[in-house]
Tab-separated table of C-alpha atoms in Angstrom:
chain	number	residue	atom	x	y	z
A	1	UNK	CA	103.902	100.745	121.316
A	2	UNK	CA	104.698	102.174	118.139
A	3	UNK	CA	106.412	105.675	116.144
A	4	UNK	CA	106.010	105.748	113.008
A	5	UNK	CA	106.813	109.510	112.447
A	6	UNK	CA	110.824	109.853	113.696
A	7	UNK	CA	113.068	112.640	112.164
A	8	UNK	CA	116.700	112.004	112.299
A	9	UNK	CA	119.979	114.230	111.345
A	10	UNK	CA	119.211	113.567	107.935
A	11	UNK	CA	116.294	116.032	108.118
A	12	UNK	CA	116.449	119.842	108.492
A	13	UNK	CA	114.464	119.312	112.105
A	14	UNK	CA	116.024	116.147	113.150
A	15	UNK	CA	119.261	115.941	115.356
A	16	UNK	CA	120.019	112.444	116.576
A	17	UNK	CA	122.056	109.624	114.196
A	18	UNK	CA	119.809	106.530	113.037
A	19	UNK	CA	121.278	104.448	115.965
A	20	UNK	CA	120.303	106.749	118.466
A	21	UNK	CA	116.944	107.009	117.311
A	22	UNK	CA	116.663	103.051	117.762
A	23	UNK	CA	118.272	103.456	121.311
A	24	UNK	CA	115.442	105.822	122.466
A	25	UNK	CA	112.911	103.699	120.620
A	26	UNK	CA	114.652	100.818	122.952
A	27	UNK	CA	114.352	103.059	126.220
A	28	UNK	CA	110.874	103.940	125.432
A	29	UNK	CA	109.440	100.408	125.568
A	30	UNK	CA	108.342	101.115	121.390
A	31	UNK	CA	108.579	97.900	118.945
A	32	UNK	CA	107.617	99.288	115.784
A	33	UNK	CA	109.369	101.870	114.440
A	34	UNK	CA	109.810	104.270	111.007
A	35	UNK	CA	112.461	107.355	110.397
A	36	UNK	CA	110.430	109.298	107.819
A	37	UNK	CA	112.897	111.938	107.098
A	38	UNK	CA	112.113	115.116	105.286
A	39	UNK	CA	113.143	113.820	101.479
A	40	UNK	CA	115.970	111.180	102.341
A	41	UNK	CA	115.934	107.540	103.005
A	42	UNK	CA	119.781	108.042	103.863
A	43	UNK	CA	119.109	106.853	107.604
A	44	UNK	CA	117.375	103.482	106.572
A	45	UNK	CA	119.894	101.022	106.111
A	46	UNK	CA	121.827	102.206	109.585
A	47	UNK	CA	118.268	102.322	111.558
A	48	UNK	CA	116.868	98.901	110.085
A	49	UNK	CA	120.883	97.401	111.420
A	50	UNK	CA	120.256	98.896	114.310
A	51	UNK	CA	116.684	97.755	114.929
A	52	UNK	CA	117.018	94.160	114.072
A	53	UNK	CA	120.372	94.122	116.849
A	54	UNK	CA	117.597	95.844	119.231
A	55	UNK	CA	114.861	93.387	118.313
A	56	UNK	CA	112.767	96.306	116.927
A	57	UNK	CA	110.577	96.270	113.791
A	58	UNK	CA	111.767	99.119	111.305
A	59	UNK	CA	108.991	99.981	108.694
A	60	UNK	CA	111.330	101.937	105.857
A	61	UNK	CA	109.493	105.528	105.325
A	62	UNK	CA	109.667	108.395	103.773
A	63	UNK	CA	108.230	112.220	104.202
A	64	UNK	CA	108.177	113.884	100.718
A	65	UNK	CA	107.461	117.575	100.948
A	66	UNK	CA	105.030	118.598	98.117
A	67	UNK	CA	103.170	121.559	96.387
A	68	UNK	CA	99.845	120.483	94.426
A	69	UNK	CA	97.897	124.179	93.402
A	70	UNK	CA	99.918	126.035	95.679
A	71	UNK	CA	98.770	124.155	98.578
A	72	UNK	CA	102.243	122.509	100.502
A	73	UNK	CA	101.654	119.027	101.713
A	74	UNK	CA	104.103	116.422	103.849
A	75	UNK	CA	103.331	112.983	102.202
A	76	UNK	CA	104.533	109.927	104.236
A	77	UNK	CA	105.597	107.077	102.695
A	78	UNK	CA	105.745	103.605	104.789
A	79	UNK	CA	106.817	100.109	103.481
A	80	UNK	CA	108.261	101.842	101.136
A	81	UNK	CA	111.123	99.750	98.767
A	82	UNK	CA	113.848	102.504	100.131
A	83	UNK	CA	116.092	100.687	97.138
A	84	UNK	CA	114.303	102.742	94.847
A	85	UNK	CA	116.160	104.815	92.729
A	86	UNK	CA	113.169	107.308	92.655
A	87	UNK	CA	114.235	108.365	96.083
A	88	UNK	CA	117.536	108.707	94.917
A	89	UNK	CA	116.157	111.481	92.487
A	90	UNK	CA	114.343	113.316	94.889
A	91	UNK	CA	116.985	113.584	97.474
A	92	UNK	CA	118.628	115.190	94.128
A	93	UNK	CA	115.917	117.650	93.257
A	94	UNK	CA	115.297	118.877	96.895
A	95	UNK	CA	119.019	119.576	96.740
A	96	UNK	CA	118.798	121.453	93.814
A	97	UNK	CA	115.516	123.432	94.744
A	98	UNK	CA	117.102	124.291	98.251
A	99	UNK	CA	120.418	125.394	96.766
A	100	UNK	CA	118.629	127.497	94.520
A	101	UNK	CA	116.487	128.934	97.052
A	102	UNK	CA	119.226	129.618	99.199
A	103	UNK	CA	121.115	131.727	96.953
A	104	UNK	CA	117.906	133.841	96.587
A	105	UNK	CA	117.477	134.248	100.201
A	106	UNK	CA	121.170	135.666	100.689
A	107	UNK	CA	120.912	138.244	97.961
A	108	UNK	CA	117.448	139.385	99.236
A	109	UNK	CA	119.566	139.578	102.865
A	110	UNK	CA	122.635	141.316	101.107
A	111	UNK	CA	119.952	143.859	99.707
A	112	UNK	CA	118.633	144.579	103.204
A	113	UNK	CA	122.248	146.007	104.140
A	114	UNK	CA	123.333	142.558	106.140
A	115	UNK	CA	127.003	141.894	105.081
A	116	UNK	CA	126.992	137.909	105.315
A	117	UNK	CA	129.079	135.799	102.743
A	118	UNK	CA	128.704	132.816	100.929
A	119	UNK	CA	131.525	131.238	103.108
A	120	UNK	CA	129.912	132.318	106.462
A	121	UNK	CA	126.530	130.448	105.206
A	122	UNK	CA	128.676	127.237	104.407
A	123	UNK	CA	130.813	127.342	108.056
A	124	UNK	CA	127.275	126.929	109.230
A	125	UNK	CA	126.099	124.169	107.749
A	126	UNK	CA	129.054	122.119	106.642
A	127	UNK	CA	128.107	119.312	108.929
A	128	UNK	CA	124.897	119.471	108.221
A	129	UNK	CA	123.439	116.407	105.659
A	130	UNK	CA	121.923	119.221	103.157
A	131	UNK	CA	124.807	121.533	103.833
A	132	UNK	CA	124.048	123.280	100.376
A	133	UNK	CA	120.842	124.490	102.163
């Protein structure tokens, strides 16, 4: 049995750590494996540990959110060299984007009456791997 489409903490609708991802993969009888986070590789080099001590084959991935002519896609990347500073860069522009975005969304909030500060949005999501989002 295989997954090759896991989210883990590192994406905005993941929750469980690398290792943990590799323990359920363990309890669920599945031998191939691939955390294709939202825009990170940030969980590969704990989850490929982890899956070689579980005797698990990890397949590095990817999922790259995308626009082409206004259409949004989810492109998933597998085999991927995760080494690759390209990832690296757009880790760094999703960042940016989101940050940007999320500025935008609390002034549109602000202008609908809601008092919520800057500092109330960070308490939220300080633990949170894109906390700037």
């Amino acid at each position: 049995m295989f997954d090759l489409h896991i989210h883990s903490l590192y994406s905005n609708d993941g929750e469980y750590s690398p290792t943990d991802l590799v323990r359920q993969c363990v309890k669920s009888g599945i031998k191939v494996m691939a955390i294709t986070d939202h825009n990170t590789v940030a969980a590969t080099g704990e989850a490929k540990q982890s899956a070689l001590e579980h005797n698990i084959d990890y397949i590095p991935g990817i999922e790259i959110d995308c626009t082409f002519k206004n259409t949004n896609f989810h492109v998933l990347g597998l085999g991927i060299n995760f080494n690759d500073a390209v990832y690296k860069e757009i880790e760094n522009n999703i960042r940016t984007q989101g940050q940007t975005i999320s500025y935008s969304r609390l002034q549109k909030i602000r202008e609908l009456g809601f008092n919520i500060k800057e500092d109330d949005l960070h308490a939220l999501s300080k633990h949170s791997f894109w906390p700037e989002t």
